[in-house]
Amino acid sequence: MTLQEISDDGGIIFYTYLNSLKAKQIEENPQVSVSFLFLYTNETSNKKITQQVRMKGRIETMRTCCNAKIFEKQPLYAKIRTVIIAEQGVPVAWEELKKKHDRVLAKVNKGEMEFKVPKQFVLYKIIPARYDFYYFNENEIGDRIFFSKSEDDKWDHGHLTA
């Protein structure tokens, strides 16, 4: 998953390819959970800090009109990958794949090739229903706060045991 944008309604927008295992799993079950972990040392106190954000919700496919805008922002290696890989996550002869990559890269560098949004490029948006924010540092009790969307579309919140 490559995070692309956070939408105005708080959803997370990312892309993948229809030929990926991720896309197949989303089709089977549109309920998702994503976690972001942040580990760092506070420069002032020199304490080790752990923060995690977990988001749960449902996922939906976005309209294809947005695909070109997101695809254009992708780095060159990601665009080349759309041309040389037929299916993600399968065994590959590395040297052959490298040769394909180098041929496409040479064409691009010579101005002989431009990229169009591939058919398998798909944008998804996670619609949040719950957030958990976890904060912990050395020698202190952890703090876990949740925000959960109620049936009347309002956000409830509170503390949970960490």
CSV table of C-alpha atoms in Angstrom, one decimal:
chain,number,residue,atom,x,y,z
A,1,MET,CA,0.0,0.0,0.0
A,2,THR,CA,1.4,3.4,-1.0
A,3,LEU,CA,-0.4,6.2,0.8
A,4,GLN,CA,-1.2,8.9,-1.7
A,5,GLU,CA,-3.5,11.4,0.0
A,6,ILE,CA,-5.8,12.0,2.9
A,7,SER,CA,-9.2,13.0,1.7
A,8,ASP,CA,-11.3,15.8,3.0
A,9,ASP,CA,-13.5,13.4,4.9
A,10,GLY,CA,-10.5,11.8,6.6
A,11,GLY,CA,-10.2,8.7,4.3
A,12,ILE,CA,-6.9,7.3,3.2
A,13,ILE,CA,-6.3,7.1,-0.5
A,14,PHE,CA,-3.8,4.6,-1.9
A,15,TYR,CA,-3.2,2.7,-5.1
A,16,THR,CA,-2.4,-0.8,-6.0
A,17,TYR,CA,-2.8,-3.0,-9.1
A,18,LEU,CA,-5.8,-5.2,-10.0
A,19,ASN,CA,-3.3,-8.1,-10.5
A,20,SER,CA,-2.1,-7.9,-6.9
A,21,LEU,CA,-3.0,-10.1,-4.0
A,22,LYS,CA,-4.1,-7.0,-2.1
A,23,ALA,CA,-6.7,-6.2,-4.8
A,24,LYS,CA,-8.0,-9.8,-4.7
A,25,GLN,CA,-8.3,-9.7,-0.9
A,26,ILE,CA,-10.1,-6.4,-1.0
A,27,GLU,CA,-12.6,-7.8,-3.5
A,28,GLU,CA,-13.3,-10.7,-1.1
A,29,ASN,CA,-13.5,-8.6,2.0
A,30,PRO,CA,-13.8,-4.7,1.9
A,31,GLN,CA,-13.3,-4.4,5.7
A,32,VAL,CA,-9.8,-3.3,6.4
A,33,SER,CA,-7.4,-2.2,9.2
A,34,VAL,CA,-4.2,-0.3,8.7
A,35,SER,CA,-1.5,0.6,11.3
A,36,PHE,CA,1.2,3.3,11.3
A,37,LEU,CA,4.0,2.8,13.8
A,38,PHE,CA,6.3,5.6,14.8
A,39,LEU,CA,9.5,4.9,16.9
A,40,TYR,CA,11.8,7.7,17.8
A,41,THR,CA,13.9,9.3,20.5
A,42,ASN,CA,12.8,12.6,22.0
A,43,GLU,CA,15.7,15.0,21.4
A,44,THR,CA,15.0,17.0,24.6
A,45,SER,CA,14.4,14.2,27.1
A,46,ASN,CA,16.3,11.4,25.2
A,47,LYS,CA,13.4,9.1,25.9
A,48,LYS,CA,12.4,6.4,23.5
A,49,ILE,CA,8.8,7.1,22.2
A,50,THR,CA,6.4,4.7,20.6
A,51,GLN,CA,3.3,5.9,18.8
A,52,GLN,CA,0.9,4.0,16.8
A,53,VAL,CA,-2.2,4.9,14.9
A,54,ARG,CA,-4.6,2.2,13.8
A,55,MET,CA,-7.5,2.9,11.5
A,56,LYS,CA,-10.4,0.5,10.8
A,57,GLY,CA,-13.1,0.8,8.3
A,58,ARG,CA,-14.4,-0.2,4.9
A,59,ILE,CA,-12.7,0.3,1.6
A,60,GLU,CA,-14.1,1.4,-1.7
A,61,THR,CA,-12.8,1.7,-5.2
A,62,MET,CA,-12.5,5.3,-6.4
A,63,ARG,CA,-13.7,6.6,-9.7
A,64,THR,CA,-11.1,6.3,-12.5
A,65,CYS,CA,-11.1,10.0,-13.2
A,66,CYS,CA,-8.7,10.4,-10.3
A,67,ASN,CA,-6.2,7.8,-11.5
A,68,ALA,CA,-4.3,10.0,-14.0
A,69,LYS,CA,-3.6,12.7,-11.4
A,70,ILE,CA,-2.2,10.1,-8.9
A,71,PHE,CA,-0.3,8.1,-11.6
A,72,GLU,CA,1.5,11.2,-12.9
A,73,LYS,CA,3.0,11.8,-9.4
A,74,GLN,CA,4.5,8.3,-9.3
A,75,PRO,CA,8.3,7.9,-9.5
A,76,LEU,CA,9.8,6.5,-12.7
A,77,TYR,CA,10.6,3.1,-11.2
A,78,ALA,CA,6.9,2.6,-10.3
A,79,LYS,CA,5.8,3.5,-13.8
A,80,ILE,CA,8.3,1.1,-15.3
A,81,ARG,CA,7.0,-1.6,-13.0
A,82,THR,CA,3.5,-1.2,-14.5
A,83,VAL,CA,5.0,-2.2,-17.9
A,84,ILE,CA,7.3,-5.0,-17.0
A,85,ILE,CA,5.3,-6.9,-14.3
A,86,ALA,CA,2.2,-8.9,-15.4
A,87,GLU,CA,1.3,-10.2,-11.9
A,88,GLN,CA,2.7,-9.1,-8.6
A,89,GLY,CA,4.0,-11.5,-5.9
A,90,VAL,CA,4.9,-14.4,-8.2
A,91,PRO,CA,8.4,-16.0,-8.6
A,92,VAL,CA,10.5,-14.4,-11.2
A,93,ALA,CA,13.7,-14.9,-13.1
A,94,TRP,CA,15.5,-11.8,-11.8
A,95,GLU,CA,18.0,-11.4,-14.7
A,96,GLU,CA,15.2,-11.4,-17.2
A,97,LEU,CA,13.2,-8.9,-15.2
A,98,LYS,CA,16.2,-6.7,-14.9
A,99,LYS,CA,16.7,-6.8,-18.7
A,100,LYS,CA,13.1,-5.8,-19.3
A,101,HIS,CA,13.5,-2.9,-16.9
A,102,ASP,CA,16.7,-1.7,-18.5
A,103,ARG,CA,15.1,-1.8,-22.0
A,104,VAL,CA,12.2,0.2,-20.9
A,105,LEU,CA,14.4,2.7,-19.0
A,106,ALA,CA,16.5,3.2,-22.1
A,107,LYS,CA,13.4,3.9,-24.2
A,108,VAL,CA,12.2,6.5,-21.7
A,109,ASN,CA,15.6,8.1,-21.5
A,110,LYS,CA,15.7,8.4,-25.3
A,111,GLY,CA,12.2,9.9,-25.3
A,112,GLU,CA,10.8,6.9,-27.2
A,113,MET,CA,8.3,6.0,-24.6
A,114,GLU,CA,5.7,7.7,-22.4
A,115,PHE,CA,3.5,6.2,-19.8
A,116,LYS,CA,-0.2,6.1,-19.8
A,117,VAL,CA,-2.3,5.0,-16.8
A,118,PRO,CA,-2.4,1.2,-17.0
A,119,LYS,CA,-5.8,-0.6,-16.9
A,120,GLN,CA,-4.7,-2.4,-13.8
A,121,PHE,CA,-3.9,0.8,-11.8
A,122,VAL,CA,-6.7,1.3,-9.2
A,123,LEU,CA,-7.3,3.7,-6.4
A,124,TYR,CA,-8.9,2.8,-3.2
A,125,LYS,CA,-10.2,4.8,-0.3
A,126,ILE,CA,-10.5,3.6,3.2
A,127,ILE,CA,-13.5,5.1,4.9
A,128,PRO,CA,-12.7,5.3,8.6
A,129,ALA,CA,-15.1,3.9,11.3
A,130,ARG,CA,-12.5,3.8,14.1
A,131,TYR,CA,-9.2,5.2,15.1
A,132,ASP,CA,-6.9,4.0,18.0
A,133,PHE,CA,-4.0,6.3,19.0
A,134,TYR,CA,-1.4,4.7,21.2
A,135,TYR,CA,1.4,6.6,22.9
A,136,PHE,CA,4.1,5.2,25.1
A,137,ASN,CA,7.4,6.3,26.4
A,138,GLU,CA,10.0,4.9,28.8
A,139,ASN,CA,8.9,4.7,32.5
A,140,GLU,CA,5.4,6.0,32.0
A,141,ILE,CA,2.0,4.3,31.5
A,142,GLY,CA,0.9,4.0,27.9
A,143,ASP,CA,-2.1,6.0,26.7
A,144,ARG,CA,-4.5,4.6,24.2
A,145,ILE,CA,-7.3,6.7,22.9
A,146,PHE,CA,-10.1,5.6,20.6
A,147,PHE,CA,-12.4,7.5,18.3
A,148,SER,CA,-15.3,5.4,17.0
A,149,LYS,CA,-18.1,6.5,14.6
A,150,SER,CA,-21.5,5.9,16.0
A,151,GLU,CA,-24.6,5.0,14.1
A,152,ASP,CA,-25.7,8.6,14.0
A,153,ASP,CA,-22.5,9.5,12.3
A,154,LYS,CA,-20.9,11.2,15.3
A,155,TRP,CA,-17.5,10.3,16.8
A,156,ASP,CA,-17.4,8.8,20.3
A,157,HIS,CA,-14.1,8.7,22.1
A,158,GLY,CA,-12.4,7.5,25.3
A,159,HIS,CA,-9.4,5.8,26.8
A,160,LEU,CA,-8.6,2.1,26.5
A,161,THR,CA,-6.2,-0.1,28.4
A,162,ALA,CA,-2.9,-0.1,26.5
